[in-house]
Short mmCIF file of C-alpha atoms (C1' of nucleotides) and ligand atoms in Angstrom, two decimals:
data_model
loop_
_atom_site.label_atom_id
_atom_site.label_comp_id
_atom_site.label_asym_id
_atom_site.label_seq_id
_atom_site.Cartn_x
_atom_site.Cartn_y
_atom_site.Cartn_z
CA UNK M 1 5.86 8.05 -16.90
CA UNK M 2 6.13 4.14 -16.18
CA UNK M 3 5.52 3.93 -12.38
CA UNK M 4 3.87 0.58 -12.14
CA UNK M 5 1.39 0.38 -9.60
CA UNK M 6 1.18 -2.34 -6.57
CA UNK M 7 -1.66 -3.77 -8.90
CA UNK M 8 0.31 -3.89 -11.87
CA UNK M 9 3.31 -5.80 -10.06
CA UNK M 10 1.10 -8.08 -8.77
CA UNK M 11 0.05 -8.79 -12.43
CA UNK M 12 3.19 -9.24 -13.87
CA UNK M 13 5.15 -11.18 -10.85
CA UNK M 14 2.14 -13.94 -11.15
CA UNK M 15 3.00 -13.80 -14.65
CA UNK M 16 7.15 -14.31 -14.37
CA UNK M 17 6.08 -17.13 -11.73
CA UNK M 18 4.09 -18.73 -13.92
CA UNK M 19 6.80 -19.89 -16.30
CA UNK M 20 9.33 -20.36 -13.59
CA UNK M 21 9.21 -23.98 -13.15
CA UNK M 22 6.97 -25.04 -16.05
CA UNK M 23 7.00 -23.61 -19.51
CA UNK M 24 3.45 -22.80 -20.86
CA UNK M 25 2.68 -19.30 -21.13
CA UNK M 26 -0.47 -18.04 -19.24
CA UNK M 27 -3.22 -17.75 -20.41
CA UNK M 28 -5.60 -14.44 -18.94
CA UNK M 29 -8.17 -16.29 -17.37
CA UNK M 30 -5.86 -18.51 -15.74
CA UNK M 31 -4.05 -15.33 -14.81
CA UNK M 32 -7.64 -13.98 -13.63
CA UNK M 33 -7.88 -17.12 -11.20
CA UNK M 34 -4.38 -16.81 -9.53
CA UNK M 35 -5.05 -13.21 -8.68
CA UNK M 36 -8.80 -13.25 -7.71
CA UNK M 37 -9.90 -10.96 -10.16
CA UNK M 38 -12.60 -10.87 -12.77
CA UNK M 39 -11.46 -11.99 -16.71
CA UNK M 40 -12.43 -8.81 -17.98
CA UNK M 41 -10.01 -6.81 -15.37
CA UNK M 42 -7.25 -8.70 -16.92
CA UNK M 43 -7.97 -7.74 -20.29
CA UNK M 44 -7.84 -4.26 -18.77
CA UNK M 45 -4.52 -4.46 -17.25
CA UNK M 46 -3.41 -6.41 -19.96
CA UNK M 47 -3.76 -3.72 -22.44
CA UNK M 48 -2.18 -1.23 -20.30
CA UNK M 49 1.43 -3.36 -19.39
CA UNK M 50 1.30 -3.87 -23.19
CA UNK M 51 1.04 -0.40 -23.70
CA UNK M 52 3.71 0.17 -21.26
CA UNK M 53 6.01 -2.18 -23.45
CA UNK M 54 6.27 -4.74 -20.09
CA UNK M 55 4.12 -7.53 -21.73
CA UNK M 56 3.55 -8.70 -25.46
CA UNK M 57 -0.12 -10.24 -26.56
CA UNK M 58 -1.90 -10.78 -29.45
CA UNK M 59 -5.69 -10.64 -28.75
CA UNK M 60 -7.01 -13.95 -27.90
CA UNK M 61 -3.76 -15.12 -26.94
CA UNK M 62 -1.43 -16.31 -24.09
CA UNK M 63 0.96 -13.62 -22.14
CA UNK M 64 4.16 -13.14 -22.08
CA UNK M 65 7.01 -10.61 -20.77
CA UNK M 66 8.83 -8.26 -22.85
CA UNK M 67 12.43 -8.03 -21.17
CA UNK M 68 11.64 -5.00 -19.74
CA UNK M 69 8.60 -7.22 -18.29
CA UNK M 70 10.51 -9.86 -16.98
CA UNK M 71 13.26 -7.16 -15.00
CA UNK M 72 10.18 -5.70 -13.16
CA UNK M 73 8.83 -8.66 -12.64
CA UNK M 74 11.98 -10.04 -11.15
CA UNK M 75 12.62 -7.05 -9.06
CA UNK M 76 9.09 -7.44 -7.07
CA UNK M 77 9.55 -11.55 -7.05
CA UNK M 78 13.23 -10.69 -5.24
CA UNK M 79 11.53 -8.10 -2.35
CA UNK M 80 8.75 -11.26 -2.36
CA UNK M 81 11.42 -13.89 -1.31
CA UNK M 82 14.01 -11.46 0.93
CA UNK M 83 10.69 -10.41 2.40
CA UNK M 84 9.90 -13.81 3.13
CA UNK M 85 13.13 -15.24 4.00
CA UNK M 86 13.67 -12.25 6.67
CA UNK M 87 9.94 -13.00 7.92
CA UNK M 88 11.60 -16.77 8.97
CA UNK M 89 15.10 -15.60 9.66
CA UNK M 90 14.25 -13.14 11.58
CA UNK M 91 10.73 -12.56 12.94
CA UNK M 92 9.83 -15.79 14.05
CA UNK M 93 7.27 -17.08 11.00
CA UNK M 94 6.84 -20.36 10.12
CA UNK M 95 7.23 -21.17 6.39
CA UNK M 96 3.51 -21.52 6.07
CA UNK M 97 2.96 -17.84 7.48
CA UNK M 98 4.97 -15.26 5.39
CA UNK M 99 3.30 -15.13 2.24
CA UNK M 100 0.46 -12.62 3.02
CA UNK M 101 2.90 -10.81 4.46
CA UNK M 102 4.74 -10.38 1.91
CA UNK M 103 2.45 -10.18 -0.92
CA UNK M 104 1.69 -6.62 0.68
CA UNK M 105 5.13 -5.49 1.86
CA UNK M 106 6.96 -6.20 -1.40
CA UNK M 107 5.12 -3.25 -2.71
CA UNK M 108 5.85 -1.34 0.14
CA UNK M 109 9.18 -1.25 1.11
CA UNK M 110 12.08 0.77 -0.40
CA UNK M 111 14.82 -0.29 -2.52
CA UNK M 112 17.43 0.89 0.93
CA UNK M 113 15.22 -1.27 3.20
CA UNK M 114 15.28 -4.23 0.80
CA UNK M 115 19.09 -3.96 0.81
CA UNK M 116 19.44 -3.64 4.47
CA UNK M 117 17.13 -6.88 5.08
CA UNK M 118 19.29 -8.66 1.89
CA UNK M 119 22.76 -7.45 4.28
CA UNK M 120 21.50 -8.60 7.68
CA UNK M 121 20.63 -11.98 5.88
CA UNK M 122 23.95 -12.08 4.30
CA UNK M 123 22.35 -12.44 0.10
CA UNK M 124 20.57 -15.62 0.80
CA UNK M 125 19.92 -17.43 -2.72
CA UNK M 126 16.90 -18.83 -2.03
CA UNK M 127 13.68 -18.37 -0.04
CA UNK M 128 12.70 -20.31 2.93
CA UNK M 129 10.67 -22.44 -0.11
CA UNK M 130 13.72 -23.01 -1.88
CA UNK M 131 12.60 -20.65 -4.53
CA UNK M 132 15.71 -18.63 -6.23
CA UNK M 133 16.00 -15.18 -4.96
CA UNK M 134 16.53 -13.11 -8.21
CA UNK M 135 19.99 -10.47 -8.23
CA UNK M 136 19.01 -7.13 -8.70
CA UNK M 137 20.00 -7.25 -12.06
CA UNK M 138 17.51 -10.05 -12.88
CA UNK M 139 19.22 -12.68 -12.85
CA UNK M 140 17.77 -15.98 -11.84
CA UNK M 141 19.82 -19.33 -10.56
CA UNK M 142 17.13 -21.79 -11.65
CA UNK M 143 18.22 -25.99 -11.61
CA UNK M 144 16.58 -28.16 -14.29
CA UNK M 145 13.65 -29.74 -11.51
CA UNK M 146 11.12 -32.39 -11.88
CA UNK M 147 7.51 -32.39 -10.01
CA UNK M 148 7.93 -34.98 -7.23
CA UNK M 149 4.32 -36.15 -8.89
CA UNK M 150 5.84 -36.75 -11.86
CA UNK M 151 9.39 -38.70 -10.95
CA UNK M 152 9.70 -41.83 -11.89
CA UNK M 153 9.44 -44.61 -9.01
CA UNK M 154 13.40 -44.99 -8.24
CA UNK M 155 14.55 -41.32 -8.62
CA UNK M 156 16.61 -40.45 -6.22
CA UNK M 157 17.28 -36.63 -5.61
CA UNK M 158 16.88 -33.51 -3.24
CA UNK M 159 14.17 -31.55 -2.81
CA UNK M 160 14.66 -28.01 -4.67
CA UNK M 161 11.43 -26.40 -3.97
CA UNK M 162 8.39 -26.33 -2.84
CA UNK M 163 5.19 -24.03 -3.57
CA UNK M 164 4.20 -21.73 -1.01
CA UNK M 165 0.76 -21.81 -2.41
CA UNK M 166 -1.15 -24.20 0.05
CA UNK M 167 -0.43 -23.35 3.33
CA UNK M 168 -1.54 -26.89 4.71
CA UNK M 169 0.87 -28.95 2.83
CA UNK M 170 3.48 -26.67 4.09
CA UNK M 171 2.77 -27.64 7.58
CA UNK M 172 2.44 -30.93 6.41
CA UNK M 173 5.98 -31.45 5.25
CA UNK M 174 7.39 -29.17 8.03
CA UNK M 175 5.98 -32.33 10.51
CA UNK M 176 7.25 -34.30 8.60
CA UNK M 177 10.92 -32.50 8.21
CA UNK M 178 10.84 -32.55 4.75
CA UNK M 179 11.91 -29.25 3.05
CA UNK M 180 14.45 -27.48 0.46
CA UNK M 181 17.44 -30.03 0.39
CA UNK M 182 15.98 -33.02 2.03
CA UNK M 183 17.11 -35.91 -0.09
CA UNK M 184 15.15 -38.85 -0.37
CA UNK M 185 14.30 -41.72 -2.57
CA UNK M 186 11.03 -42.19 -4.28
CA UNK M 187 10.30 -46.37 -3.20
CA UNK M 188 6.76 -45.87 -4.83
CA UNK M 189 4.24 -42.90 -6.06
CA UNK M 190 3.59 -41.46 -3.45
CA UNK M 191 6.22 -42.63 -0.92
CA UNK M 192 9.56 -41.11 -0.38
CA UNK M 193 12.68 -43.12 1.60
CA UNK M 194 14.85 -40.01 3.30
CA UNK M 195 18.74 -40.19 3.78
CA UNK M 196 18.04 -41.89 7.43
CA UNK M 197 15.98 -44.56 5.94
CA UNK M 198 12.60 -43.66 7.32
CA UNK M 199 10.14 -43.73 5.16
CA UNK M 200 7.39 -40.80 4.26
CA UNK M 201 4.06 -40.99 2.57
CA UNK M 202 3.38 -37.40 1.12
CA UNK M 203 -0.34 -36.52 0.03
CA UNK M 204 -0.92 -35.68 -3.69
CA UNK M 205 -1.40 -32.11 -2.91
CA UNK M 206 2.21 -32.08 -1.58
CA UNK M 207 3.43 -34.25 -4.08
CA UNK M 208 1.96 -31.97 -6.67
CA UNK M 209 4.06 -28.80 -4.80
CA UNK M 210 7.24 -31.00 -4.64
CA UNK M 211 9.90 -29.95 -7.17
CA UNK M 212 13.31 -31.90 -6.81
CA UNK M 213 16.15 -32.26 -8.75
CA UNK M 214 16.19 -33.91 -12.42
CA UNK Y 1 -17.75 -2.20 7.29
CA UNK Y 2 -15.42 0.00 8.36
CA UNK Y 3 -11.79 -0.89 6.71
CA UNK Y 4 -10.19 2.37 7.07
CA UNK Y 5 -7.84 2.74 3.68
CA UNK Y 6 -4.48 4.03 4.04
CA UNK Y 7 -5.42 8.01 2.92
CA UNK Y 8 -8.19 7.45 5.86
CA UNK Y 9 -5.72 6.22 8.25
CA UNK Y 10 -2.94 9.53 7.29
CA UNK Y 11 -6.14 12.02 7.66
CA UNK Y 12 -6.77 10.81 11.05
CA UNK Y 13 -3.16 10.49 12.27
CA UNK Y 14 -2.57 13.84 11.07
CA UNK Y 15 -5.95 15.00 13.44
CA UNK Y 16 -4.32 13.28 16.12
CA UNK Y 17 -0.95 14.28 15.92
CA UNK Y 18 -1.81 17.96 15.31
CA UNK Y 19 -2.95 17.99 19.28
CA UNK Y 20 -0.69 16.05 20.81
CA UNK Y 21 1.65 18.94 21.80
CA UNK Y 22 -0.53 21.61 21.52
CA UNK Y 23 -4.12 21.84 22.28
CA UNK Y 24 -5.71 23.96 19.11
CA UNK Y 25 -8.04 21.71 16.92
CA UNK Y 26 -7.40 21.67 13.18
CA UNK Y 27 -9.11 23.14 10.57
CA UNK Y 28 -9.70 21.62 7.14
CA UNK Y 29 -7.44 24.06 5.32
CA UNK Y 30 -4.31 23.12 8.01
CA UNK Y 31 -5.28 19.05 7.48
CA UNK Y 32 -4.81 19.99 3.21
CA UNK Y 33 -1.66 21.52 3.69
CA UNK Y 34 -0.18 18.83 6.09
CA UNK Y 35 -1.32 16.25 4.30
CA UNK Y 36 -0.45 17.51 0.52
CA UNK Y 37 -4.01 17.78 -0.88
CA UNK Y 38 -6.48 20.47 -2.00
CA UNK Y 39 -8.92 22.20 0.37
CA UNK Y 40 -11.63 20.25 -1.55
CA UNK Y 41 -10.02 16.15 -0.78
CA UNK Y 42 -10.19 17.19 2.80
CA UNK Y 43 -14.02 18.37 2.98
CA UNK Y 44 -14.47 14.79 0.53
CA UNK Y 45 -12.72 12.85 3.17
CA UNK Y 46 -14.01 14.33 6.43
CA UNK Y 47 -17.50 13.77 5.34
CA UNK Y 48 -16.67 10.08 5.39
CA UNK Y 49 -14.70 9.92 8.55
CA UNK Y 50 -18.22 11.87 10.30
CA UNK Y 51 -20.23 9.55 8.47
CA UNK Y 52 -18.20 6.27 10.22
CA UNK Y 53 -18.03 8.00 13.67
CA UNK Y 54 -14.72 8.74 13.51
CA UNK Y 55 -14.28 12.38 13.78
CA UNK Y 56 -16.59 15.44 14.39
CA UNK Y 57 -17.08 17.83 12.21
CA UNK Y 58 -19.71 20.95 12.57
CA UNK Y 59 -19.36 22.93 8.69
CA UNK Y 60 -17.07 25.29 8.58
CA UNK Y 61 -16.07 24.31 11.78
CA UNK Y 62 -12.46 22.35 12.92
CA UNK Y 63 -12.19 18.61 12.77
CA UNK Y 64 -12.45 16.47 16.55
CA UNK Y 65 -11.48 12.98 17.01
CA UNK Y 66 -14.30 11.03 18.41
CA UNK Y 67 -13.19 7.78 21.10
CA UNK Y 68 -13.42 5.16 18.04
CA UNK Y 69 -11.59 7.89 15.93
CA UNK Y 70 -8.95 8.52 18.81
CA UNK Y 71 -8.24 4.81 18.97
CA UNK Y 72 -7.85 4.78 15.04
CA UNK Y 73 -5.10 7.35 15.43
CA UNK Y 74 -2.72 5.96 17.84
CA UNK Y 75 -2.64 2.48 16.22
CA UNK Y 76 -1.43 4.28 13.18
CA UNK Y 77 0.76 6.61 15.22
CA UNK Y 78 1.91 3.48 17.08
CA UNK Y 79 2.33 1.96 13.86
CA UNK Y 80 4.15 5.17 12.47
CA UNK Y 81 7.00 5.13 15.43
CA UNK Y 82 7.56 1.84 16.36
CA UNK Y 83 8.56 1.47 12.45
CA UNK Y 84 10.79 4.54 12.83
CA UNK Y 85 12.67 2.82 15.85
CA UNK Y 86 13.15 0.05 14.34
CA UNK Y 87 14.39 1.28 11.22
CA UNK Y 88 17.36 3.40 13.37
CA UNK Y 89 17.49 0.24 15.92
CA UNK Y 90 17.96 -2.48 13.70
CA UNK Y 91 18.06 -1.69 10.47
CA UNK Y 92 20.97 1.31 9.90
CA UNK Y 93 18.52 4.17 9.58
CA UNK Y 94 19.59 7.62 10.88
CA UNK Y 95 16.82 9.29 12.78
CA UNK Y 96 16.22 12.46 9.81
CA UNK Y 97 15.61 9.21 7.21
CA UNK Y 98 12.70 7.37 8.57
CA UNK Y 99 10.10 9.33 8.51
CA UNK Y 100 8.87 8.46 4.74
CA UNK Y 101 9.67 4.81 4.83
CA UNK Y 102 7.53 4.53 8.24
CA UNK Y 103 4.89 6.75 5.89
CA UNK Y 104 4.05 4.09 4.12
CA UNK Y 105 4.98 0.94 6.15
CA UNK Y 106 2.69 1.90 8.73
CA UNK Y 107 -0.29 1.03 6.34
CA UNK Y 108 1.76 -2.34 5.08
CA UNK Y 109 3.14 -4.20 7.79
CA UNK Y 110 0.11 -6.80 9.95
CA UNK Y 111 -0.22 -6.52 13.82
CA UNK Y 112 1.39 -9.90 14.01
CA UNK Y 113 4.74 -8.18 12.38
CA UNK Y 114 4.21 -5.34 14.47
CA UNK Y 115 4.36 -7.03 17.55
CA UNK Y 116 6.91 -9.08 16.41
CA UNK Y 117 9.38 -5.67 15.62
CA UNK Y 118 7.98 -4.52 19.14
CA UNK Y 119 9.77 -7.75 21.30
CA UNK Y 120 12.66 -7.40 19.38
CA UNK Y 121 13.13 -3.96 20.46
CA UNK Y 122 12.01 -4.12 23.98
CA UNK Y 123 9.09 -2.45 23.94
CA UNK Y 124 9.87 0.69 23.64
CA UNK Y 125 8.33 4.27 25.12
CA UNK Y 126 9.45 6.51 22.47
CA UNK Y 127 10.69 6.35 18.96
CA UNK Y 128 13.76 7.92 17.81
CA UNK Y 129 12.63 11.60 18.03
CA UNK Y 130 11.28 11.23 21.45
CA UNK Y 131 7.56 10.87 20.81
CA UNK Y 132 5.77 8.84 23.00
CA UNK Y 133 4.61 5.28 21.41
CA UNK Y 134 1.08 4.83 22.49
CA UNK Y 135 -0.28 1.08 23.69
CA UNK Y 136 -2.19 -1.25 21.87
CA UNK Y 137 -4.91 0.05 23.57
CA UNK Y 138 -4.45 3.96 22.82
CA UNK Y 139 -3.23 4.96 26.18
CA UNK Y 140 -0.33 7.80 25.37
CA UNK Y 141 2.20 8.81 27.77
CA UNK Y 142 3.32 12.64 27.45
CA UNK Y 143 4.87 14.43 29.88
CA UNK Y 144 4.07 18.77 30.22
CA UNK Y 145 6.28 20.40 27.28
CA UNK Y 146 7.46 23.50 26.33
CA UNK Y 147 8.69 24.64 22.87
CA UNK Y 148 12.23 25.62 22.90
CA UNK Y 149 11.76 28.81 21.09
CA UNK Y 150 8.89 30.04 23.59
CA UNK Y 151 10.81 28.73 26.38
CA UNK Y 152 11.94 31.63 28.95
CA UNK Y 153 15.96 32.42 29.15
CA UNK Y 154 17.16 30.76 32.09
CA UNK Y 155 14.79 27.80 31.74
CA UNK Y 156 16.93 24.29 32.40
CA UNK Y 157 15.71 21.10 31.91
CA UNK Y 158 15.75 18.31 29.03
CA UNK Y 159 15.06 17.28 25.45
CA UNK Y 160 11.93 15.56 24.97
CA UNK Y 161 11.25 15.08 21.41
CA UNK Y 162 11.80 17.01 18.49
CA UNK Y 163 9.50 17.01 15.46
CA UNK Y 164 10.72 14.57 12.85
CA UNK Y 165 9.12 17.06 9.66
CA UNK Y 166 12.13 18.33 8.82
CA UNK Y 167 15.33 16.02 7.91
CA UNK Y 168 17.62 19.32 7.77
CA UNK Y 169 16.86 20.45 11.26
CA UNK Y 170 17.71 16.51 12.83
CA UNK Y 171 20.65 16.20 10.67
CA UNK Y 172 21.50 19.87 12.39
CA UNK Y 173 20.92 18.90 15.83
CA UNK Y 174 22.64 15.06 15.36
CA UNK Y 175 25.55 16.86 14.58
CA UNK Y 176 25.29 19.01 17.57
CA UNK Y 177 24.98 15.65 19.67
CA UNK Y 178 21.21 17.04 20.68
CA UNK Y 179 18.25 14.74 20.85
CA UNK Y 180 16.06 13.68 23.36
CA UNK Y 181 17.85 13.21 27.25
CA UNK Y 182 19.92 16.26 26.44
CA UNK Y 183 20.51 18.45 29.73
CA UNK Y 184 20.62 22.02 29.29
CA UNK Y 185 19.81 25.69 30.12
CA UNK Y 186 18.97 27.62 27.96
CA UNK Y 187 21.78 30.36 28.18
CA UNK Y 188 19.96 33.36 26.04
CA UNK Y 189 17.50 33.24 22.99
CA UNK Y 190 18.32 30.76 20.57
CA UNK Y 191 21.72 29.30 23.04
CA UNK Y 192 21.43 26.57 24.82
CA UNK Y 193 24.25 24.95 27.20
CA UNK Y 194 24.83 21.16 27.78
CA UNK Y 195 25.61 19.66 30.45
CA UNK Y 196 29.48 19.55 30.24
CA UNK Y 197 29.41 23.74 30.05
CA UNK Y 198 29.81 23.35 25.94
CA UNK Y 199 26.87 26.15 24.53
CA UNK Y 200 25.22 25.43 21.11
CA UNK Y 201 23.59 28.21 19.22
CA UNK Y 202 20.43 26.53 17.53
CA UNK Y 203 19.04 27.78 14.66
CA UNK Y 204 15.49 29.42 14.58
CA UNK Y 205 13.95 26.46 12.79
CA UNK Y 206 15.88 24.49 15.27
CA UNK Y 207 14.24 26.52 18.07
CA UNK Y 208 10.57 25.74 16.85
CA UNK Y 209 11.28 21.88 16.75
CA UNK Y 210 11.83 21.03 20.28
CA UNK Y 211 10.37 20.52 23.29
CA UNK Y 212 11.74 20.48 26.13
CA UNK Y 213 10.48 19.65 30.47
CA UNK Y 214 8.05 22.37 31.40
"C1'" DG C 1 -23.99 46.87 10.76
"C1'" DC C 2 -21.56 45.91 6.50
"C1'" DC C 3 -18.53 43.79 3.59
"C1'" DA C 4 -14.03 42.17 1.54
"C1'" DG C 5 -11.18 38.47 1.85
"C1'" DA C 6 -10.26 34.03 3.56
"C1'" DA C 7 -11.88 29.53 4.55
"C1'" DT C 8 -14.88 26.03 3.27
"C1'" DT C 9 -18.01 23.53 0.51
"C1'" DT C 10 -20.18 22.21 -3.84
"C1'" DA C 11 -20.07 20.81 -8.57
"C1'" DG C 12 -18.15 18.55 -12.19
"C1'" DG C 13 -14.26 15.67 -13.73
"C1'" DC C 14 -10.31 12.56 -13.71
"C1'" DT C 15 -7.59 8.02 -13.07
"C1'" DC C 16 -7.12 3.49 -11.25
"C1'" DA C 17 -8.73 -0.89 -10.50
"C1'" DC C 18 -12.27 -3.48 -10.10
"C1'" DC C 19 -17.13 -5.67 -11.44
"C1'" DG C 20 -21.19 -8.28 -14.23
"C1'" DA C 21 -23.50 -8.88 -18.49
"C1'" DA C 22 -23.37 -9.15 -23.19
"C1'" DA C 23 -20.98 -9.69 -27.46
"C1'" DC C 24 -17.56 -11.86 -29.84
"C1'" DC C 25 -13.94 -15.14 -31.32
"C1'" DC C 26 -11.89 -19.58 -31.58
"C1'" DT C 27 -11.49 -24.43 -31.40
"C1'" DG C 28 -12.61 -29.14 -31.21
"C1'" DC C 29 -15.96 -32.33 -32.04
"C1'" DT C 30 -19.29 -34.25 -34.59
"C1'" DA Q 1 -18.31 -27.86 -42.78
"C1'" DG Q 2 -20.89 -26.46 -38.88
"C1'" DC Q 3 -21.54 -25.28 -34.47
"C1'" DA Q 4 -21.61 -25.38 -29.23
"C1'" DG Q 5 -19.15 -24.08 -25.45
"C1'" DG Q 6 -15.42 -21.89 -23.35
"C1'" DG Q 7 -12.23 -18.20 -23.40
"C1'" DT Q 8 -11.77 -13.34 -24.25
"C1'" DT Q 9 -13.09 -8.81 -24.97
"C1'" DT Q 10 -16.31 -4.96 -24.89
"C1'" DC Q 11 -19.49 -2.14 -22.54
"C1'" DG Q 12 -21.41 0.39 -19.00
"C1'" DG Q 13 -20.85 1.14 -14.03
"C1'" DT Q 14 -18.88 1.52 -9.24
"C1'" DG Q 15 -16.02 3.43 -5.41
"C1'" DA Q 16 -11.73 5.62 -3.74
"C1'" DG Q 17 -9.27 9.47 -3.81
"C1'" DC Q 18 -7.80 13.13 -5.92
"C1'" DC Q 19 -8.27 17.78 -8.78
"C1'" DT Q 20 -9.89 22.81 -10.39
"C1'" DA Q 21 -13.24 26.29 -10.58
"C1'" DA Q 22 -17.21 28.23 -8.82
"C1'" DA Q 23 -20.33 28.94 -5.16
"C1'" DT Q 24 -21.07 29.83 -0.35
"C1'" DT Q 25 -20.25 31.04 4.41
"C1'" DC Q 26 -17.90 33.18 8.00
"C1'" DT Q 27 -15.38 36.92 10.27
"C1'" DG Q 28 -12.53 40.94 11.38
"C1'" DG Q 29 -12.02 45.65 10.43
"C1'" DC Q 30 -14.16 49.66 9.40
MN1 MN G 301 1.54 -8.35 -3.94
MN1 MN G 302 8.12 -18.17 -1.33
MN1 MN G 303 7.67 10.27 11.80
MN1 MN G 304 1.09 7.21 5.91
#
DNA sequence: GCCAGAATTTAGGCTCACCGAAACCCTGCT
DNA sequence: AGCAGGGTTTCGGTGAGCCTAAATTCTGGC
């Protein structure tokens, strides 16, 4: 009787990743605007996860997972990430390139093939953006992480993460060979002084996608 | 304007595939029972496929694939089997377990990670049951066949393919070391000996599953 | 040539997931 | 306290894709 739909994954994966790395709840229409869909069908699907038991809300309110929630959330974010972290391991995609890709496939594939991708790739902990790969039991490895926008001139650190939301600053920082455990200093806002010394300038938009370690 | 969905794209691989070894058309009632739907879903979906110039379809009559339609087809079918040998290639698969994952993978996966499974294995010419893997372009190699079970005692030659719809018949014949390449003559009704003198009795089911040179 | 039974189509309905427009609720600002 | 504007929900509808039940059409056997 509780099947959850590709739709309804879709749903409740944007709204585990929502909370992953900041804590506000979502709110529907901001939940509307990550998934491209009109206000009213989130009231829709809203009422029918919280009917399922996978979300709670009180009308008017923000969103949030009921544990049962969060473990299907977490299941479809960890076929997400193995998908995308066999896409660059594998099948020759750039970092910028697998997440169409998988946003389809990680409602497609079965639990065997996600296991067979997580062997070959010997249970990689993170995705090629640095973003934890949840165990099958919903557990997620998760360090304390700052926004590289918001660090304090001076902090000195590793990156941890970065979005996978804007393509283009992907490629940006892949020129500039900055990824998931580059360490660097930040000399100024905006400018970052990596382990060789060479200086980086890094465009809002990235430095708004930047999370590295507190 | 013309998207094909996934049920589209299973309606007119099923049309295709029902031809490819034999040369009968099929009728409405054959597509429902293939594909798992009533009578009624079929004479629904068929009027669309006509109305995109897809397939043919006089009332009452049996379903044709037109060019555009034909061309539809084999991408899914190439879709549908270069999925299956990579699942047994790469990915740990026996060849009687693909079948459903490549069901709905072939509707998932882009052409970009198609092409990118089709390097990897070499570009193969047939999938793991022996059917022929069409081009990009539709072109389908297939060599004169003869069912095993209406083949003539006496009649040597090899495997070609074997139909992949039922799991108990490959797991049968894997065990028996038969599968497409096998050498044999076909010693009496239903007996078939190998090339290194052993004989193998194959079930009737068996019998009605492969082809074999004509 | 007729007609019973099988195949096919039509008719009416259902669920899912979406939409726009209109109503409604809530909050923050005056 | 009052209210405007934004967020949310309600309402009525759409398109896919499926269903069952009731026509309708075709055909093989008499
Ligand atoms: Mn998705
Ligand atoms: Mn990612
Ligand atoms: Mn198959
Ligand atoms: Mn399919």
């Amino acid at each position: 009787m509780n099947h959850t739909t590709g739709a309804a994954e879709d749903y409740l994966k944007t709204i585990y990743t929502h909370t992953e790395w900041q804590s506000d709840l979502i709110s529907p229409s901001a939940l509307a605007v990550r998934l491209g869909v009109a206000p009213s069908s989130v009231t829709e699907m809203v009422k029918k996860l919280a009917a399922s038991g996978l979300i709670t809300h009180v009308p008017y309110g923000p969103l949030a997972l009921t544990d049962a929630g969060r473990l299907r959330a977490t299941a479809v974010v960890r076929r997400h990430r193995l998908i995308e972290t066999w896409l660059v391991g594998e099948m020759g995609y750039d970092w910028d390139q697998v997440h169409d890709e998988a946003e389809i496939l990680e409602h497609a594939i079965s639990d065997r093939l996600l296991e067979a991708i997580n062997t070959r790739l010997g249970f990689p902990a993170h995705d090629p953006h640095g973003d934890p790969i949840p165990a099958a039991d919903g557990t997620v490895l998760r360090p304390p992480a700052v926004l590289l926008a918001e660090a304090t001139v001076g902090h000195a650190g590793s990156v941890l993460r970065v979005s996978d939301r804007d393509p283009a600053v992907l490629r940006e920082l892949a020129a500039d060979l900055i990824g998931p455990g580059t360490e660097f200093t930040l000399a100024a806002a905006l400018t970052i002084v990596l382990a060789d010394g060479q200086s980086r300038l890094v465009t809002p938009a990235a430095a708004a996608s930047i999370w590295v370690t507190a």
